[in-house]
PDB file of C-alpha atoms in Angstrom:
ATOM      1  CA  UNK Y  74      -5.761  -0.839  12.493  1.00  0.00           C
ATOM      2  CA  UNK Y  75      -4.253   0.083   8.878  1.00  0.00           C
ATOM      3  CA  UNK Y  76      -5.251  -1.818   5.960  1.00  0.00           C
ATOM      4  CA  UNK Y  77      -1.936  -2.924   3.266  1.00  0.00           C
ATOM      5  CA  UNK Y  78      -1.741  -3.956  -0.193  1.00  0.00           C
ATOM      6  CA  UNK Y  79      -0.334  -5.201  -3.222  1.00  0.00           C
ATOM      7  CA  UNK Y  80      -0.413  -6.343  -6.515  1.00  0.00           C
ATOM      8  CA  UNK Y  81       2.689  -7.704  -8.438  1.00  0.00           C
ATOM      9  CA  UNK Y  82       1.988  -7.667 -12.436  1.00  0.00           C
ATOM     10  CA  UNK Y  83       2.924 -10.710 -14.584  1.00  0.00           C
ATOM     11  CA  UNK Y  84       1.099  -9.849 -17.715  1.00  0.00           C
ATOM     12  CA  UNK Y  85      -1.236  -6.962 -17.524  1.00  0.00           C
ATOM     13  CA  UNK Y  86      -0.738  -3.461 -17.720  1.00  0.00           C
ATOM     14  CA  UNK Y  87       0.150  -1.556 -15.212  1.00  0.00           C
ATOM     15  CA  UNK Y  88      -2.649   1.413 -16.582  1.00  0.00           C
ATOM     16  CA  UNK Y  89      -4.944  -1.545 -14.828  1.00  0.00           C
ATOM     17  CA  UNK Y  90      -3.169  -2.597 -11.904  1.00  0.00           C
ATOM     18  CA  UNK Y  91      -3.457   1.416 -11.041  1.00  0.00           C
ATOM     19  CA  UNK Y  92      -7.338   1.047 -11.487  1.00  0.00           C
ATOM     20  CA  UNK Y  93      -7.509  -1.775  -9.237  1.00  0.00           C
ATOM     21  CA  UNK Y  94      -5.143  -0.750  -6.845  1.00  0.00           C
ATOM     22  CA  UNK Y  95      -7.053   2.491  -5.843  1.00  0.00           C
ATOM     23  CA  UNK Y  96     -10.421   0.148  -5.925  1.00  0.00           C
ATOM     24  CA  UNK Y  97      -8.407  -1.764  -3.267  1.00  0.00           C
ATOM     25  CA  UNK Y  98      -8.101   1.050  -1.074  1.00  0.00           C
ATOM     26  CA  UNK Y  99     -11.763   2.434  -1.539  1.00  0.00           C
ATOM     27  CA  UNK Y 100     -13.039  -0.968  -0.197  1.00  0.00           C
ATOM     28  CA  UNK Y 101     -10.200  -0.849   2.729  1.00  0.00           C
ATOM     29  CA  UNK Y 102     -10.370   3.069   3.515  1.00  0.00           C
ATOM     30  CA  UNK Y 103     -11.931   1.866   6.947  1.00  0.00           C
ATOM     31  CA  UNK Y 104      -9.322   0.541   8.312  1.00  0.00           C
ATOM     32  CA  UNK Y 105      -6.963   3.485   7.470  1.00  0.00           C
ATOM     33  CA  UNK Y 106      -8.914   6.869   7.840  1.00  0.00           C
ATOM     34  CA  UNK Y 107      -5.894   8.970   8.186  1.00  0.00           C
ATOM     35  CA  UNK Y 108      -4.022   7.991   4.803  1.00  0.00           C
ATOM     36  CA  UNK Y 109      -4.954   6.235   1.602  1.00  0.00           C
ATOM     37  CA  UNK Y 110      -1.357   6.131  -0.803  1.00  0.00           C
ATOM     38  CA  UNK Y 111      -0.080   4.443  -3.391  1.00  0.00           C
ATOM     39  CA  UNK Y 112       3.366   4.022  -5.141  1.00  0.00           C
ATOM     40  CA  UNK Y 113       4.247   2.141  -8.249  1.00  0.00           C
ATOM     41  CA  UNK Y 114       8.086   0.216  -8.653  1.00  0.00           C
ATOM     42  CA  UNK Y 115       8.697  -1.679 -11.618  1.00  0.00           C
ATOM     43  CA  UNK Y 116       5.998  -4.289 -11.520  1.00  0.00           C
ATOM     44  CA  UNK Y 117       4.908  -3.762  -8.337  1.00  0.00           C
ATOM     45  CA  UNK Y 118       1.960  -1.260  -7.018  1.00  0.00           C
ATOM     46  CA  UNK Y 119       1.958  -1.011  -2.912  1.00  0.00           C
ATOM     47  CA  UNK Y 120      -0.669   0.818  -1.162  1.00  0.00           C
ATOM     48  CA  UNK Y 121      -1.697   1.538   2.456  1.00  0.00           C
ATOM     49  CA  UNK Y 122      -4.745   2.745   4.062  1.00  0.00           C
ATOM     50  CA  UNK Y 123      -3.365   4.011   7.575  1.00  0.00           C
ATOM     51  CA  UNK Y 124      -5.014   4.766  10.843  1.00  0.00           C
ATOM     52  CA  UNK Y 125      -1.854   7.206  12.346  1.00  0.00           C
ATOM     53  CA  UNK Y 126      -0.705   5.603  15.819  1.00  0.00           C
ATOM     54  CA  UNK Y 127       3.267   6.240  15.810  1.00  0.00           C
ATOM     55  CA  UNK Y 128       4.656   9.245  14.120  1.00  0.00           C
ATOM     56  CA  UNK Y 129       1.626  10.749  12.738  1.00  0.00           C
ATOM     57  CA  UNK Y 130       3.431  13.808  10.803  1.00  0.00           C
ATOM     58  CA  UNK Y 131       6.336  11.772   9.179  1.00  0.00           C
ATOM     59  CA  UNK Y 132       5.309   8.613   9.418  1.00  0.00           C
ATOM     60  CA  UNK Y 133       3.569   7.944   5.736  1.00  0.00           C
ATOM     61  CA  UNK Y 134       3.618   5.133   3.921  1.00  0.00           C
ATOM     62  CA  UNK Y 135       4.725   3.361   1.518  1.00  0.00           C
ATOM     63  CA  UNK Y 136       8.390   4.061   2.922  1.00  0.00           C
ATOM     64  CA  UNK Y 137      11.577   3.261   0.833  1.00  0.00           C
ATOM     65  CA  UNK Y 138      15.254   2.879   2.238  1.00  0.00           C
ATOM     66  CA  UNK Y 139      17.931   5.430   1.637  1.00  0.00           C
ATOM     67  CA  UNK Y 140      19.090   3.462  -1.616  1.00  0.00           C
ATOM     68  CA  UNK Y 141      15.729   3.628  -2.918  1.00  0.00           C
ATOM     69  CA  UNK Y 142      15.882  -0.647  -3.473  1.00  0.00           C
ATOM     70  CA  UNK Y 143      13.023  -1.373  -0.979  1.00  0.00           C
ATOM     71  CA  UNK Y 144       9.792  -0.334  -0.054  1.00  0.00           C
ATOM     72  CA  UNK Y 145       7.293  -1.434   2.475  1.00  0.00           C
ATOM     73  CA  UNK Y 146       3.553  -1.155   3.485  1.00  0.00           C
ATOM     74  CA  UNK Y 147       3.062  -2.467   7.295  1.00  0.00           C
ATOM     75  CA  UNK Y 148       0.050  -3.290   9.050  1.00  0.00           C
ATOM     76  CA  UNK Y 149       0.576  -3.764  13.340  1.00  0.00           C
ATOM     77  CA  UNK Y 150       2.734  -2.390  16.010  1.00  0.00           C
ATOM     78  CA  UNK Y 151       6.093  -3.476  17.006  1.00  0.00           C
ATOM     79  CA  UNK Y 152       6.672  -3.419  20.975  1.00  0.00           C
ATOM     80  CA  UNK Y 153      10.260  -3.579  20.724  1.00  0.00           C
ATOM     81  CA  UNK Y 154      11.430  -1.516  17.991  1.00  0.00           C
ATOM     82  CA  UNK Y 155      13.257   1.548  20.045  1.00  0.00           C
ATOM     83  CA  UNK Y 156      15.084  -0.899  20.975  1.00  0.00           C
ATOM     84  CA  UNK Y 157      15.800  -2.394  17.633  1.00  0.00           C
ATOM     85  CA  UNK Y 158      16.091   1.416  16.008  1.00  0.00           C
ATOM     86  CA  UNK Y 159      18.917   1.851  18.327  1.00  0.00           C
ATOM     87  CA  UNK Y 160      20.224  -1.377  17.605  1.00  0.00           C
ATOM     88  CA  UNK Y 161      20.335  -0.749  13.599  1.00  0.00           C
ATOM     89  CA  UNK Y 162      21.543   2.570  14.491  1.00  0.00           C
ATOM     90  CA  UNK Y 163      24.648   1.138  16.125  1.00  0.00           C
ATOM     91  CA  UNK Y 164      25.252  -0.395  12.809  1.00  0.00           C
ATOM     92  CA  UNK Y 165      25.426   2.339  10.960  1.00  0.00           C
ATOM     93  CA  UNK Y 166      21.494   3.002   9.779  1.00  0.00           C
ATOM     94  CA  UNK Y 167      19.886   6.510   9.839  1.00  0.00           C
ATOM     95  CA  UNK Y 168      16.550   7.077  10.017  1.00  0.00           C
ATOM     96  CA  UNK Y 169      14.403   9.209   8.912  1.00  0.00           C
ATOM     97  CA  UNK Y 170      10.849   8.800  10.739  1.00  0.00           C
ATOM     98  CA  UNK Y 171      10.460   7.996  13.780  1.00  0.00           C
ATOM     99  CA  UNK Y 172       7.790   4.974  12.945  1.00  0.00           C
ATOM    100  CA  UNK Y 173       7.981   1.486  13.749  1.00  0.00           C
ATOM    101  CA  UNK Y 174       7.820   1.242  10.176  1.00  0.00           C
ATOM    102  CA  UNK Y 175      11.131   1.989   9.024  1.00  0.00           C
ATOM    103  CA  UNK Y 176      13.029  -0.124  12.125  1.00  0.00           C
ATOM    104  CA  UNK Y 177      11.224  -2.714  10.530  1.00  0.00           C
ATOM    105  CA  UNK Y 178      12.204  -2.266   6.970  1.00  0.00           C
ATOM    106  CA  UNK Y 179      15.729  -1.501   7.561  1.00  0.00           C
ATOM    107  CA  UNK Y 180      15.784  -4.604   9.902  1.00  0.00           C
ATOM    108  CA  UNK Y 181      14.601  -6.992   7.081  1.00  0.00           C
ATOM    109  CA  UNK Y 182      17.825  -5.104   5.277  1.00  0.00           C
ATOM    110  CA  UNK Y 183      20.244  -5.636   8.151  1.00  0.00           C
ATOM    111  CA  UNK Y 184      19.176  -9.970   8.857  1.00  0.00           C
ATOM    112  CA  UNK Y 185      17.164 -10.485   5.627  1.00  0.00           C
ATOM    113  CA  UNK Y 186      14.601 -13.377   6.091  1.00  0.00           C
ATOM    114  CA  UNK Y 187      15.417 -13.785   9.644  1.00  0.00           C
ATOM    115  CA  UNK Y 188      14.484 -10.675  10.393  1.00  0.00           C
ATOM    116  CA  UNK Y 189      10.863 -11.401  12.017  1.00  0.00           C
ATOM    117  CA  UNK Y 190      12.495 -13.334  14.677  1.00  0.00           C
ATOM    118  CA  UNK Y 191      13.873 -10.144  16.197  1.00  0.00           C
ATOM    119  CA  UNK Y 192      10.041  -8.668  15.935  1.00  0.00           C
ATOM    120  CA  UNK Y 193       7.815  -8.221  19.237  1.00  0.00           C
ATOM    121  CA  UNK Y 194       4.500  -8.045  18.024  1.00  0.00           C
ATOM    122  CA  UNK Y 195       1.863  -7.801  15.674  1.00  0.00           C
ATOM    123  CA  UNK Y 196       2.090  -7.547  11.786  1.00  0.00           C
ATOM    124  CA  UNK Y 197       1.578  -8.310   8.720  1.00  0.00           C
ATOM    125  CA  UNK Y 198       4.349  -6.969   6.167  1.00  0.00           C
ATOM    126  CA  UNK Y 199       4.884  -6.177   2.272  1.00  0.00           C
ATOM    127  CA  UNK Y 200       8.090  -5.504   1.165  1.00  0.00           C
ATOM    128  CA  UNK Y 201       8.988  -5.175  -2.691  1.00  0.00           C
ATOM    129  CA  UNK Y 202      12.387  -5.345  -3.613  1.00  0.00           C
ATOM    130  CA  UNK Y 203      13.157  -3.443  -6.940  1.00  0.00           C
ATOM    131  CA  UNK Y 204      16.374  -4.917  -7.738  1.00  0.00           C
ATOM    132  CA  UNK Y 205      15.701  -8.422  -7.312  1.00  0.00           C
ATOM    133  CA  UNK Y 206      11.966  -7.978  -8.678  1.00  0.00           C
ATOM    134  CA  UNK Y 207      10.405  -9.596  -5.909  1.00  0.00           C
ATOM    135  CA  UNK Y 208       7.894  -9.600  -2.757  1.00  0.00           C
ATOM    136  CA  UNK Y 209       8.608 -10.733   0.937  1.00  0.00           C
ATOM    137  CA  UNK Y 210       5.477 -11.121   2.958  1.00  0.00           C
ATOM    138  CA  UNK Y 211       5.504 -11.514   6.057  1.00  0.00           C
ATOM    139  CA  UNK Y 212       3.137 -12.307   8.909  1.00  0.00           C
ATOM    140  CA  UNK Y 213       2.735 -12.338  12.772  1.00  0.00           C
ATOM    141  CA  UNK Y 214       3.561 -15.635  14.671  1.00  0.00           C
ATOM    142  CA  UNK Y 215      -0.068 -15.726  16.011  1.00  0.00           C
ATOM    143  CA  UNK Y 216      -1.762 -14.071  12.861  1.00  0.00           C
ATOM    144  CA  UNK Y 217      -3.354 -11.416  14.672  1.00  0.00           C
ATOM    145  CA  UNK Y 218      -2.634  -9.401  11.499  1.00  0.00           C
ATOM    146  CA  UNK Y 219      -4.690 -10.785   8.667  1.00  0.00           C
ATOM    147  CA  UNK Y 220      -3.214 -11.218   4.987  1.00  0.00           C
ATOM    148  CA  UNK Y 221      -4.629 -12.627   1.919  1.00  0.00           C
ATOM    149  CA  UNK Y 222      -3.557 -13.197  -1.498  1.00  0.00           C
ATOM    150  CA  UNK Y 223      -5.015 -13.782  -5.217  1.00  0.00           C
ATOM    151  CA  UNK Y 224      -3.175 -15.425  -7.592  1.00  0.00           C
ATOM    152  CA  UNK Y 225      -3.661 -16.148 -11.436  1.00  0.00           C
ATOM    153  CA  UNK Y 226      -1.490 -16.720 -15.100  1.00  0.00           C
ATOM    154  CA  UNK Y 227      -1.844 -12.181 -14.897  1.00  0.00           C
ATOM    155  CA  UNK Y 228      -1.103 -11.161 -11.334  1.00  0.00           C
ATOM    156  CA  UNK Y 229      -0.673 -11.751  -7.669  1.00  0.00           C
ATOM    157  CA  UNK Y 230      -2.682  -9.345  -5.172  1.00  0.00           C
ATOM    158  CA  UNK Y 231      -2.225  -8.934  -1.662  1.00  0.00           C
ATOM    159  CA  UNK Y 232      -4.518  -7.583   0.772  1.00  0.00           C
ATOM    160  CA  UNK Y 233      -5.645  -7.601   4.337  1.00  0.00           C
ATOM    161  CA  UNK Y 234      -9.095  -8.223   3.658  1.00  0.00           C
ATOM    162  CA  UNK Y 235     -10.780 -10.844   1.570  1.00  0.00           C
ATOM    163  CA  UNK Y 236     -13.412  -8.612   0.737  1.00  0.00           C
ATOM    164  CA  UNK Y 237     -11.494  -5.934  -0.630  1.00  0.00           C
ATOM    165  CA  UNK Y 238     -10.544  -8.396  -3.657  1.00  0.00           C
ATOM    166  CA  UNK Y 239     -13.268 -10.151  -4.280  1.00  0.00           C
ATOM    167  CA  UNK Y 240     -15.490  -6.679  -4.603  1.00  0.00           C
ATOM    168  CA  UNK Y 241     -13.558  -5.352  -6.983  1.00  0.00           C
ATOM    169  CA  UNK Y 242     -15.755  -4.496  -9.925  1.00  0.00           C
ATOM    170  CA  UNK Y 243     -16.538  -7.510 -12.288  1.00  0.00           C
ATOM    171  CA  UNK Y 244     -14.638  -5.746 -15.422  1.00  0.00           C
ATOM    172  CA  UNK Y 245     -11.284  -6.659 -13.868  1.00  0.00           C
ATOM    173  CA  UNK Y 246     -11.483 -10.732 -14.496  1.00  0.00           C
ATOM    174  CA  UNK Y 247     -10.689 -12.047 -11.411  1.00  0.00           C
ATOM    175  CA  UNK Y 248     -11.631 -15.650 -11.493  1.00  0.00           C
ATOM    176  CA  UNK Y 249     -13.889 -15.707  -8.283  1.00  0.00           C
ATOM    177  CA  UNK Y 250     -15.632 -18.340  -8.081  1.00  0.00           C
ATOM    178  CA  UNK Y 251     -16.862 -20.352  -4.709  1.00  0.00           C
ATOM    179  CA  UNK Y 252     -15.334 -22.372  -2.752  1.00  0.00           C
ATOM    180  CA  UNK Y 253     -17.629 -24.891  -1.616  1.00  0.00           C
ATOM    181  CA  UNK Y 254     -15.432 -26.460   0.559  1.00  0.00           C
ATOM    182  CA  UNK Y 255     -14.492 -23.457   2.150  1.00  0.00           C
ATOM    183  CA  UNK Y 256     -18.086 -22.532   3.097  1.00  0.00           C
ATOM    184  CA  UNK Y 257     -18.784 -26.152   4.423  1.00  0.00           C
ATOM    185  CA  UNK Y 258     -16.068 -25.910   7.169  1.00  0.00           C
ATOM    186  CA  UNK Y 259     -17.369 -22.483   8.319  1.00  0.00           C
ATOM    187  CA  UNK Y 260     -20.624 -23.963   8.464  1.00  0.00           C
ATOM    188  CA  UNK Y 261     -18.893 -26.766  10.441  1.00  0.00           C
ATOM    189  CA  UNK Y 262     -16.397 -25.359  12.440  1.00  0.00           C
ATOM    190  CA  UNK Y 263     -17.721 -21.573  12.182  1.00  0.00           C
ATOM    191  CA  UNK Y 264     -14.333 -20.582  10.709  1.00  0.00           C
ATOM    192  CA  UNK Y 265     -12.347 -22.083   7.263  1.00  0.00           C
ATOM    193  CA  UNK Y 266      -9.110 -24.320   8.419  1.00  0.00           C
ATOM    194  CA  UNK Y 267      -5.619 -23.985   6.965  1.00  0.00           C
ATOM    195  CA  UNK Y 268      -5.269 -21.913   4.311  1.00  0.00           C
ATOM    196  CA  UNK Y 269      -8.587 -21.639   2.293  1.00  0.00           C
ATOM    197  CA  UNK Y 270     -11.251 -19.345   2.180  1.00  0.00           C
ATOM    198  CA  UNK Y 271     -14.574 -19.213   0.286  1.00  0.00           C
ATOM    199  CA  UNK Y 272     -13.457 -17.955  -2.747  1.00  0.00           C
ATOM    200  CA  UNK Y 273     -11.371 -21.149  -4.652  1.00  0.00           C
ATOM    201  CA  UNK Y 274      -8.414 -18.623  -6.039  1.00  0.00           C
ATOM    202  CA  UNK Y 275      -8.073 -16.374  -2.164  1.00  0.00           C
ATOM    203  CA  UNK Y 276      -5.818 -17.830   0.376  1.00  0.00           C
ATOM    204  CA  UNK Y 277      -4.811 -16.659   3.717  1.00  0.00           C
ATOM    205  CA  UNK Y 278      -1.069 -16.410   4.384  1.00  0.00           C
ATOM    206  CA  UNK Y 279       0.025 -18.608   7.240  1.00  0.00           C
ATOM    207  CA  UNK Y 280       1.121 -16.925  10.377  1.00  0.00           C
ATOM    208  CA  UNK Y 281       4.651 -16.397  11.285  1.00  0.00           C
ATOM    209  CA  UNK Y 282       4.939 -17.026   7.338  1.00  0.00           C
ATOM    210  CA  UNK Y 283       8.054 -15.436   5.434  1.00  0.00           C
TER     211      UNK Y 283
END
């Protein structure tokens, strides 16, 4: 179990999107004992807490592609990527790691958004691309891997637990309030449906979402 993040800046500075970002990783460090890191790219902050399973000497995160364009944080285990490492290496990749990791980022490279169709297993995945200035998340088709996001008019944050947003410390401004809603249906149905959860500005991604 490792423990991913994000948080993409629209207006603030990125002096506070480095505050939060290590807050992020405090509240997730126990899903990721082995490795807490960060990296900032433009307007982008990524950060992993990592519990070691494949490659545990070289297999660090965040990890960026030879041309230094993308970067990724992953959460899960891909059955099927020696196969798709040799496949990629056909085509002409090289690797550097020997992580599931890196198979997956160069694979999102090689078929772009199709990419998770070629994926056996589970995941949830943050890639930031520097030229194009954007985020591709992706998760699992059964959402074994959890993801959540925050959005407002300042920032987007990403995270694989809700908690680890919503206890960040109060001076940050996150508009957190309640979702009633949300806390009826677990009462209900003892979960929250589609893509809500009891905080009004928190929403799960949707599995096998790209």
């Amino acid at each position: 179990m490792c423990g991913i993040a994000a948080i993409y800046n629209i207006k603030e500075s990125k002096k506070d999107n480095l505050t939060i970002i290590r807050q992020i990783l405090q509240n997730i460090s126990h899903r990721g004992p082995d490795q807490q890191n960060h990296i900032s790219v433009n307007q982008c902050y990524l950060g992993i807490a990592r519990l070691s399973i494949i490659d545990l000497k070289n297999g660090s995160q965040p990890i960026v592609d030879s041309t230094k364009r993308f970067h990724i944080v992953f959460n899960g285990e891909i059955y099927n990527y020696l196969f798709l490492k040799k496949e990629l290496e056909n085509l002409n990749y090289n690797f550097n790691t020997n992580s599931d990791t890196e198979v997956v980022l160069y694979s999102y490279i090689q078929w772009g958004e199709k990419f998770a169709e070629k994926l056996d297993g589970m995941f949830s995945i943050i890639i930031y691309d520097k030229i194009n200035n954007e985020l591709i998340i992706c998760r699992d088709r059964f959402g074994k891997k959890p993801l959540y996001y925050y959005k407002d008019d300042k920032k987007i944050i990403v995270c694989s637990e809700v908690q680890a947003i919503s206890n960040l410390k109060k001076e940050n401004l996150l508009d957190l309030r309640l979702n009633n809603q949300g806390y009826w249906d677990y009462l209900t149905y003892r979960y929250i449906p589609g893509n809500q959860t009891s905080y009004k500005n928190i929403f799960k991604f949707d599995r096998g979402s790209v």
